[in-house]
Coordinates of C-alpha atoms and ligand atoms in Angstrom, one line a residue:
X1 CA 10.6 -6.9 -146.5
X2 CA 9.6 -3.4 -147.8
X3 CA 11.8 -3.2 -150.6
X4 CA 10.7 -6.6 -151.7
X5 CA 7.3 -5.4 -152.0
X6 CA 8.4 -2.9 -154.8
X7 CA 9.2 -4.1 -158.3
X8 CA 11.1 -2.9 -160.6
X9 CA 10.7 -0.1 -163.1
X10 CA 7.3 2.5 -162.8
X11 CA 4.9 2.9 -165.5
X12 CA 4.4 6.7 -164.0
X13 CA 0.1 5.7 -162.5
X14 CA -0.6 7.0 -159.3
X15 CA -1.0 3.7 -157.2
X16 CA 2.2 2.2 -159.1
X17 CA 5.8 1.6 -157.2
X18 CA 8.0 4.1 -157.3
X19 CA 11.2 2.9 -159.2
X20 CA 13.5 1.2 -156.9
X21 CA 14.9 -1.6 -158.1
X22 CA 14.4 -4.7 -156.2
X23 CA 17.7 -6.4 -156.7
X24 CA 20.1 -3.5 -155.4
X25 CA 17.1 -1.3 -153.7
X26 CA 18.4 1.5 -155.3
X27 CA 16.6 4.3 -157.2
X28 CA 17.8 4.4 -161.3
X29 CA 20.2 6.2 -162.2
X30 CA 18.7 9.1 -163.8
X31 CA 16.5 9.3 -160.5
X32 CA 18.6 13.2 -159.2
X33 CA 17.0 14.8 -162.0
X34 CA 13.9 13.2 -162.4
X35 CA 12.5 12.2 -158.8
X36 CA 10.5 15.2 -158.3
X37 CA 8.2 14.1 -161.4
X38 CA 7.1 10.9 -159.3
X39 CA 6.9 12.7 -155.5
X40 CA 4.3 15.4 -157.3
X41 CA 2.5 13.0 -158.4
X42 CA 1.9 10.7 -155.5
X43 CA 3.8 11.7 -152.5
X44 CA 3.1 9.1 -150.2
X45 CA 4.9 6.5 -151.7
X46 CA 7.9 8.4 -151.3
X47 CA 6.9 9.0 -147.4
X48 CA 7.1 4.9 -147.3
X49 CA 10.9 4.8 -147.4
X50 CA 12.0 8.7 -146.5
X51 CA 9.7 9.6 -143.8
X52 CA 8.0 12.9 -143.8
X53 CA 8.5 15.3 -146.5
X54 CA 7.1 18.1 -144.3
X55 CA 8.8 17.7 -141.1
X56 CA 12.5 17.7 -140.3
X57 CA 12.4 15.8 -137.5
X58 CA 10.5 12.7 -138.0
X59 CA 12.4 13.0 -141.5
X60 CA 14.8 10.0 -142.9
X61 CA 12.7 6.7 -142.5
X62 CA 14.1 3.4 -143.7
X63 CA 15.6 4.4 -146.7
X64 CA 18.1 6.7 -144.5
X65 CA 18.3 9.4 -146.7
X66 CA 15.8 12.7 -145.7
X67 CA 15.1 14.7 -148.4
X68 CA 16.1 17.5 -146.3
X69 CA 19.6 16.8 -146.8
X70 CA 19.5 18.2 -149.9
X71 CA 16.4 20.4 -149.4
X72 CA 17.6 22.4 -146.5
X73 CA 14.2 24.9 -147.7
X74 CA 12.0 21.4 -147.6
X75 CA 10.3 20.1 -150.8
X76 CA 6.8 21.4 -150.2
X77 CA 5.1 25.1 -150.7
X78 CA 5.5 26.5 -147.5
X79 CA 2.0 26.3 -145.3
X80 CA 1.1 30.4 -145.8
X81 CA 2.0 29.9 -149.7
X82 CA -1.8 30.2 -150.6
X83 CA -1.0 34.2 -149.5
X84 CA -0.6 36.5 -152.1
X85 CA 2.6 37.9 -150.4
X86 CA 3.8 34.4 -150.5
X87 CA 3.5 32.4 -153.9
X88 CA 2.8 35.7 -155.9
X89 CA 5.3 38.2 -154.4
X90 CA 7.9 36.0 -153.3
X91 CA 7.4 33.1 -155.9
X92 CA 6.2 33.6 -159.3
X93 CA 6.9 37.6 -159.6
X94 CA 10.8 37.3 -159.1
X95 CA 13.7 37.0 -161.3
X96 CA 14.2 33.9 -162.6
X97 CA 17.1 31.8 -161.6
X98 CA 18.9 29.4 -163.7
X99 CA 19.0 25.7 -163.0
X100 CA 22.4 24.3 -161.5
X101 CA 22.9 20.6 -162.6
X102 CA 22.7 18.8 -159.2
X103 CA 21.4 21.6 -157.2
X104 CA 17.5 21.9 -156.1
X105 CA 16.0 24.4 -158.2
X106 CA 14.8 28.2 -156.4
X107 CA 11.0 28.5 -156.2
X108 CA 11.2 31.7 -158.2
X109 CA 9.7 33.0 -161.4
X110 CA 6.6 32.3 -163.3
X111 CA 8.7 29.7 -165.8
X112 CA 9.4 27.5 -162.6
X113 CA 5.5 27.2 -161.9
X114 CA 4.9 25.8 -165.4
X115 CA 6.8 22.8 -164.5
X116 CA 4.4 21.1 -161.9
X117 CA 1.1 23.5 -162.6
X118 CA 1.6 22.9 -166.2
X119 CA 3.0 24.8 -169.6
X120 CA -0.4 26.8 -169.7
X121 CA -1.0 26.7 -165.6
X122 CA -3.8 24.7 -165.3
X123 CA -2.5 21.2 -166.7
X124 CA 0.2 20.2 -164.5
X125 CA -0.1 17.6 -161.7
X126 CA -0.1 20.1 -159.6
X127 CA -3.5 22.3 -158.9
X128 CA -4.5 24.6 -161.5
X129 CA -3.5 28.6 -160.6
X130 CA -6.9 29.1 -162.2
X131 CA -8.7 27.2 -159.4
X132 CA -8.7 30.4 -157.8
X133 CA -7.7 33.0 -159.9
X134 CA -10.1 31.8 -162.8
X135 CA -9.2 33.8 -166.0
X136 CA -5.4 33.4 -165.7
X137 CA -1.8 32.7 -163.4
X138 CA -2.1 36.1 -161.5
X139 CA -5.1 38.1 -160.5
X140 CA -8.0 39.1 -162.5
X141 CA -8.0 42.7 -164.8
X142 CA -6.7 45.3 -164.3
X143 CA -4.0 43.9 -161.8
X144 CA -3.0 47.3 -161.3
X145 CA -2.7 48.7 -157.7
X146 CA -5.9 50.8 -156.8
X147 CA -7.7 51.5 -153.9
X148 CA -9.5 48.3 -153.8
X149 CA -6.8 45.9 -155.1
X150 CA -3.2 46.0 -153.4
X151 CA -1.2 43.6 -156.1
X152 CA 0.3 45.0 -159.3
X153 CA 1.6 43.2 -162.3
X154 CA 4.6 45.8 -162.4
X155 CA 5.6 43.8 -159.1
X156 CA 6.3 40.7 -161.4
X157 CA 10.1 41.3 -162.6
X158 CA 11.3 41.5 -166.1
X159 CA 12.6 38.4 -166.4
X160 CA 9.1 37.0 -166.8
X161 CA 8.7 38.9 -170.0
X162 CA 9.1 34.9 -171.8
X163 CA 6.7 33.7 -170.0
X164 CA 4.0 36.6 -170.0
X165 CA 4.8 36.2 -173.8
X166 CA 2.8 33.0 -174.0
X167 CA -0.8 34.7 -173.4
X168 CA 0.3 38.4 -174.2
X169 CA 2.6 38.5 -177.2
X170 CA 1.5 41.8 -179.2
X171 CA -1.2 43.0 -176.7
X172 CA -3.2 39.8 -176.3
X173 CA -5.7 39.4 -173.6
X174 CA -4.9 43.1 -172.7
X175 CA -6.8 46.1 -173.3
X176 CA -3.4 47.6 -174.3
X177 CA -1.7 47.0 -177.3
X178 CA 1.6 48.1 -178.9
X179 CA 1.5 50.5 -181.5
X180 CA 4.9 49.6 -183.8
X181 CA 4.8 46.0 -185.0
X182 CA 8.7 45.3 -183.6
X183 CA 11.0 42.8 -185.7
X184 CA 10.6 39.5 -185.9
X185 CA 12.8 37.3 -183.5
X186 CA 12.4 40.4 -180.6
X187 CA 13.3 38.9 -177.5
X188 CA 9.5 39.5 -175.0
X189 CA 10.3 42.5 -173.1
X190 CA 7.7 44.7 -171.2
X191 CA 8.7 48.0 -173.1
X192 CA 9.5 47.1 -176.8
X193 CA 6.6 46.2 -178.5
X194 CA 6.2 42.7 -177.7
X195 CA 3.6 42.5 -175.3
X196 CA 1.6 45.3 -174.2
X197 CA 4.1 48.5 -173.5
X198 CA 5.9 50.3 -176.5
X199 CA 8.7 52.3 -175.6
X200 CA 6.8 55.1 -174.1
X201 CA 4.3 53.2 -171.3
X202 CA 0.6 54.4 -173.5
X203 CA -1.9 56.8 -171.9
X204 CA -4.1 55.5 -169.8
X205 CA -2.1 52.2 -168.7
Ligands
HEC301 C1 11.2 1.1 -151.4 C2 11.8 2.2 -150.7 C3 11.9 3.6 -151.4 C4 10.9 4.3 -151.9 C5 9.4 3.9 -152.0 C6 11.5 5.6 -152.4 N1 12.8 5.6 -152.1 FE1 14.1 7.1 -152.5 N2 15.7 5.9 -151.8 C7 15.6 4.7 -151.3 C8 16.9 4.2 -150.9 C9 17.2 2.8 -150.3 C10 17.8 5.2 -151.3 C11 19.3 5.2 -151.1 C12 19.9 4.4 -152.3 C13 19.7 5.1 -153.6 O1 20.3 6.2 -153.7 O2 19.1 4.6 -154.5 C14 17.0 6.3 -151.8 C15 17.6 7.5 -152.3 C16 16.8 8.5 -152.8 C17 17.4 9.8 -153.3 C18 18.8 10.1 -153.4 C19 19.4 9.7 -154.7 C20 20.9 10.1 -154.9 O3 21.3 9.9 -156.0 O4 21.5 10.5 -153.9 C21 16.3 10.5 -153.7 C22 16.4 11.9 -154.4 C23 15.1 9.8 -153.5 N3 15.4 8.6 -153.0 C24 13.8 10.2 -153.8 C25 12.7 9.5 -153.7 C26 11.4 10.0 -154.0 C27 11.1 11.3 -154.5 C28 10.5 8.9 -153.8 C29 9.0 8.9 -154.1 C30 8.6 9.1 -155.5 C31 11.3 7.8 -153.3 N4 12.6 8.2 -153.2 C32 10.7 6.6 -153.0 C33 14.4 4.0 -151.1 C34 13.1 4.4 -151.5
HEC302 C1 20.9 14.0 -153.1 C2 20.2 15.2 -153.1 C3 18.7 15.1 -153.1 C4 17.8 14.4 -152.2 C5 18.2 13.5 -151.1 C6 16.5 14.8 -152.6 N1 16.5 15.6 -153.7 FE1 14.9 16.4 -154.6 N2 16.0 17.4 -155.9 C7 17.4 17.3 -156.0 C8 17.9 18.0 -157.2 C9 19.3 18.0 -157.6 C10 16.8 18.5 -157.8 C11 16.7 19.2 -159.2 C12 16.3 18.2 -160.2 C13 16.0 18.9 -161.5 O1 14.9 19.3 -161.8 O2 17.0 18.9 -162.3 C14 15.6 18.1 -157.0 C15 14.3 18.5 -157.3 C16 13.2 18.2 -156.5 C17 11.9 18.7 -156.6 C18 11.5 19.7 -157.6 C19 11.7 21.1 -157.0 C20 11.5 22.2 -157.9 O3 11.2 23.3 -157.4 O4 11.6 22.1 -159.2 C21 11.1 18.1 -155.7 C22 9.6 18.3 -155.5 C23 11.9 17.1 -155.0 N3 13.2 17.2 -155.5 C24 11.5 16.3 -154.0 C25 12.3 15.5 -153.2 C26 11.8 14.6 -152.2 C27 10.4 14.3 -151.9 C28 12.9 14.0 -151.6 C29 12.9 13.0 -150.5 C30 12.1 11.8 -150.7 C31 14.1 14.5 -152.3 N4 13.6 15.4 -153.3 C32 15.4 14.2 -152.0 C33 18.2 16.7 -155.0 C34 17.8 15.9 -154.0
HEC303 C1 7.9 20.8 -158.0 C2 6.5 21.1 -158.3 C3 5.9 22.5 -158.0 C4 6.5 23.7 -158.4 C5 7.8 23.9 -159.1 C6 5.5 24.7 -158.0 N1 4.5 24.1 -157.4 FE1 2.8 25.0 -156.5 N2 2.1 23.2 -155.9 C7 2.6 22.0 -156.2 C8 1.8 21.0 -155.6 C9 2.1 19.5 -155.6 C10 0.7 21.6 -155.0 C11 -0.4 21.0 -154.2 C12 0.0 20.6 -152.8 C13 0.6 21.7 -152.0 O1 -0.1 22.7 -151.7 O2 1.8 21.6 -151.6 C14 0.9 23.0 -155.2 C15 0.1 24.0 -154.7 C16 0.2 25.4 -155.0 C17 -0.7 26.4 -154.5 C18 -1.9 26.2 -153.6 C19 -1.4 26.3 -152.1 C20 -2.5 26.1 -151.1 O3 -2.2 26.2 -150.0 O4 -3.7 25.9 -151.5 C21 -0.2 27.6 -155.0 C22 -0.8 29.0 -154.7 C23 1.0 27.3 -155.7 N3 1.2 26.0 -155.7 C24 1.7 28.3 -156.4 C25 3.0 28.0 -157.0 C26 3.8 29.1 -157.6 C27 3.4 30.5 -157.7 C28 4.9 28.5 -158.1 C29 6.1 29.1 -158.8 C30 6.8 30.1 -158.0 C31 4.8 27.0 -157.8 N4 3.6 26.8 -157.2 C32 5.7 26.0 -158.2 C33 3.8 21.8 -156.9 C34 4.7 22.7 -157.4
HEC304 C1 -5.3 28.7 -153.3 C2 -5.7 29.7 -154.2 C3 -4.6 30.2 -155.2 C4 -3.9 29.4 -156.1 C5 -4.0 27.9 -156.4 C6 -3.0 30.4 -156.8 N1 -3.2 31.6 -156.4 FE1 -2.2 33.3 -156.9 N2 -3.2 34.4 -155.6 C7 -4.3 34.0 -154.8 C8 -4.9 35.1 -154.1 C9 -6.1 35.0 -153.2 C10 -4.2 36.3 -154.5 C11 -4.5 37.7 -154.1 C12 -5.8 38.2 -154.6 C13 -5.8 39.0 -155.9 O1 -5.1 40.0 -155.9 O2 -6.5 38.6 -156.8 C14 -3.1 35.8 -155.4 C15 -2.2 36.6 -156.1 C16 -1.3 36.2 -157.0 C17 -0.3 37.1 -157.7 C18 -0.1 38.6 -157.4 C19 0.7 38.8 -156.2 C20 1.1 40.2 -155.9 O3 1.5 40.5 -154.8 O4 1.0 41.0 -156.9 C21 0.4 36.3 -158.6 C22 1.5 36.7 -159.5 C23 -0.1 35.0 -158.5 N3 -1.1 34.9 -157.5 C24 0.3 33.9 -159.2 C25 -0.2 32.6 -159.1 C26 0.3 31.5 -159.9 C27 1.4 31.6 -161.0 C28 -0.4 30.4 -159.5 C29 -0.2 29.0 -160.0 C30 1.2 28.4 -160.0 C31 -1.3 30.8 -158.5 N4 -1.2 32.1 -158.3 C32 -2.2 30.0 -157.8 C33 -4.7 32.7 -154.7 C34 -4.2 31.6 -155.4
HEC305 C1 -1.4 31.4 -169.3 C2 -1.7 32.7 -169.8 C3 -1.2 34.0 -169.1 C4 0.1 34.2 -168.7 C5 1.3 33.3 -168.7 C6 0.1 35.6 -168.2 N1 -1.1 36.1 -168.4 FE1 -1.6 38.1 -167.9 N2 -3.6 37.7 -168.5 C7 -4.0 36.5 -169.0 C8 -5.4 36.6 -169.3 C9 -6.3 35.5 -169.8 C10 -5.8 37.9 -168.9 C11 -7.2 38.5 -168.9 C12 -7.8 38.2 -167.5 C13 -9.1 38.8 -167.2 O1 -10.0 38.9 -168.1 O2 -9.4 39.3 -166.0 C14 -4.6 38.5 -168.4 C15 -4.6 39.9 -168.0 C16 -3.4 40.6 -167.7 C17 -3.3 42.0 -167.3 C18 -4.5 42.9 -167.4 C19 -4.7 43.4 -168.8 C20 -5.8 44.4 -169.0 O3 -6.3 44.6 -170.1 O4 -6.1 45.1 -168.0 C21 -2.0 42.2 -167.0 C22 -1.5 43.6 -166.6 C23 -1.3 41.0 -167.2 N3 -2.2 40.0 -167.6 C24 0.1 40.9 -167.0 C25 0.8 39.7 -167.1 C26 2.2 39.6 -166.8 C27 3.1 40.8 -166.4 C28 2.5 38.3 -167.0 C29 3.9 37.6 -166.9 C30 4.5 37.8 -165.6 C31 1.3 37.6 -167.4 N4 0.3 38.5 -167.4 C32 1.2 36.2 -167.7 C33 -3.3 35.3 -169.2 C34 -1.9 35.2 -168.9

C-alpha cells in the first residue's frame, strides 16, 4: 500500500517522494552514498518507512532496515550539540578524519560541517553557524581565551588549516597578518605564512 504511494525517481523538492522505486521498492543503487542528501533535507519522509531516526527503540518501521544498524552513534546531532563543548570542541575543532567508502563518516572537523551547513557555512540545508555566531563558523573576535571568554581558536586542530584558509588565507579577516609572502602552492598551515601566524607566533597575538 505505502510503497505504491511512492513513484519512482525524486526531483530533490521538499514535499517530493523519496526515491524508491515502485516496481522492486528498493532505493537506487547509488542510494549508500547519497541518502543523507535527501534525509537533510526532509527527514520525515524517511521516518515513513524506517521509523524514528532519533530513537533506537521504536527504530526499524516497515521498511525493516533502522538506520541504526549502520549508525550505531545515530544520524542526528546529539540533543546537547547546541553546547559549545559539544559541536565546537568535540565536532568542528578536531582532526579531520578521512572518509571510508561504505562507512558513516565521523562528525569531526570543520570540512565535515561544510557538507550540510554549506561550502561557506551559512548555505547548506542545514542551519546557518552564523544564526548564532553572526560574523563567522566559530565565535566572534578575538576567540582567544580571556577572562571573559572560555573558547580559543588554538583549540581547533591543525588539520583545519584548509578550511580556515577559505576566509583567512594571508591574514584575512584577522587583525594579524604574516609578514613573508610564502611560495605559491604552500599547503594552509597555522605557522607558515599562509594564514595569520609566520614562523614565530607575532607580538601581541
Ligand atoms: C517507501 C518506503 C521507503 C522510504 C520513504 C524510504 N526508504 Fe529507505 N529503504 C526502504 C526499503 C524497503 C529498504 C530495503 C531495500 C533497499 O535497500 O532498497 C530501504 C533501505 C534503505 C537503506 C539501506 C540501503 C542499502 O544499500 O543497504 C538506506 C541507507 C535507506 N533506506 C535510507 C533512506 C533514507 C535516508 C530515506 C529518506 C530520505 C529513506 N530511506 C526513505 C524503504 C523506504
Ligand atoms: C547500510 C548501512 C546504512 C544504513 C542502513 C543507513 N546509512 Fe546513512 N550512511 C551510510 C554510509 C556508508 C554513509 C556515508 C555516505 C557518504 O557520504 O559517502 C552514510 C551517511 C549518512 C549521513 C551523513 C552523515 C555525515 O556525517 O556525513 C546521514 C545524515 C545518514 N547517513 C542518514 C541515514 C538515515 C536517516 C538512515 C535511516 C533511514 C540511514 N542513514 C541508514 C550507511 C547507512
Ligand atoms: C549530515 C549533515 C550534517 C553535518 C555533516 C553536520 N550537521 Fe549540524 N545540523 C544538521 C541539521 C540537519 C541540523 C538541524 C537539525 C538538528 O539540530 O539536528 C543541524 C544543526 C546544527 C546545530 C544547531 C543545533 C541546535 O540544537 O540548535 C549546530 C550547532 C550544528 N549543527 C553544528 C555542526 C557542526 C559543528 C558540524 C561539524 C562538526 C555539523 N553540524 C555537521 C546537519 C548536519
Ligand atoms: C544554536 C546556536 C549555534 C549554532 C547554530 C552554531 N554554534 Fe558554534 N557555538 C555556539 C555557542 C553559544 C558557542 C560558545 C559561545 C562563544 O564562545 O561565542 C559556540 C562555540 C563554537 C566554537 C568554539 C568552541 C570552543 O570550545 O572553542 C566553534 C569552533 C563553533 N562554535 C563552531 C560552529 C560551527 C562550525 C557551526 C556550524 C556548523 C556552529 N558553530 C553553529 C552556538 C552555535
Ligand atoms: C567562512 C569563513 C571563515 C572560516 C572558514 C573561518 N573563519 Fe575565522 N573568522 C572569520 C571572520 C569573518 C572573522 C571576523 C569575525 C569578527 O569580526 O568577529 C574571523 C575571525 C577569526 C579570528 C579572530 C581574528 C582577530 O583579528 O582577532 C580567529 C583567531 C579565527 N577567525 C580563527 C579561525 C580558524 C582557526 C579557523 C579554522 C579552524 C577559522 N577561523 C575559519 C571567518 C572564517
Amino acid at each position: 500500500m505505502v510503497l505504491a504511494l511512492v513513484g519512482l525517481g525524486c526531483s530533490g523538492k521538499a514535499g517530493s517522494a523519496v526515491p524508491v522505486s515502485a516496481v522492486t521498492g528498493q532505493h537506487p543503487t547509488t542510494w549508500l552514498a547519497d541518502h543523507w542528501a535527501d534525509f537533510v533535507q526532509t527527514p520525515d519522509q524517511c521516518r515513513t518507512c524506517h521509523g524514528s531516526t532519533s530513537d533506537p527503540a521504536s527504530t526499524g518501521g516497515i521498511s525493516k532496515v533502522s538506520c541504526f544498524s549502520c549508525h550505531t552513534k545515530g544520524v542526528e546531532h546529539p540533543g546537547n550539540w547546541a553546547d559549545a563543548a559539544q559541536h565546537g570542541a568535540l565536532g568542528a575543532e578536531l582532526a579531520p578524519v578521512a572518509n571510508v567508502v561504505g562507512v558513516p563518516p565521523a562528525m569531526a572537523g570543520f570540512a565535515h560541517c561544510s557538507k550540510c551547513h554549506g561550502s561557506t557555512y551559512d548555505n547548506g540545508p542545514a542551519v546557518s553557524c552564523k544564526s548564532c555566531h553572526t560574523k563567522a563558523p566559530h565565535p566572534d573576535k578575538p576567540w582567544i581565551a580571556s577572562s571573559t571568554k572560555a573558547t580559543s581558536h588554538v583549540n581547533a586542530a591543525l588539520g583545519n588549516a584548509p578550511e580556515c584558509a577559505k576566509c583567512h588565507t594571508a591574514g584575512a579577516n584577522s587583525h594579524i597578518k604574516p609578514l613573508v609572502t610564502p611560495p605559491a602552492g604552500t599547503t594552509p598551515g597555522c605557522f607558515n605564512n599562509t594564514l595569520c601566524h609566520g614562523m614565530g607566533i607575532p607580538a601581541g597575538a
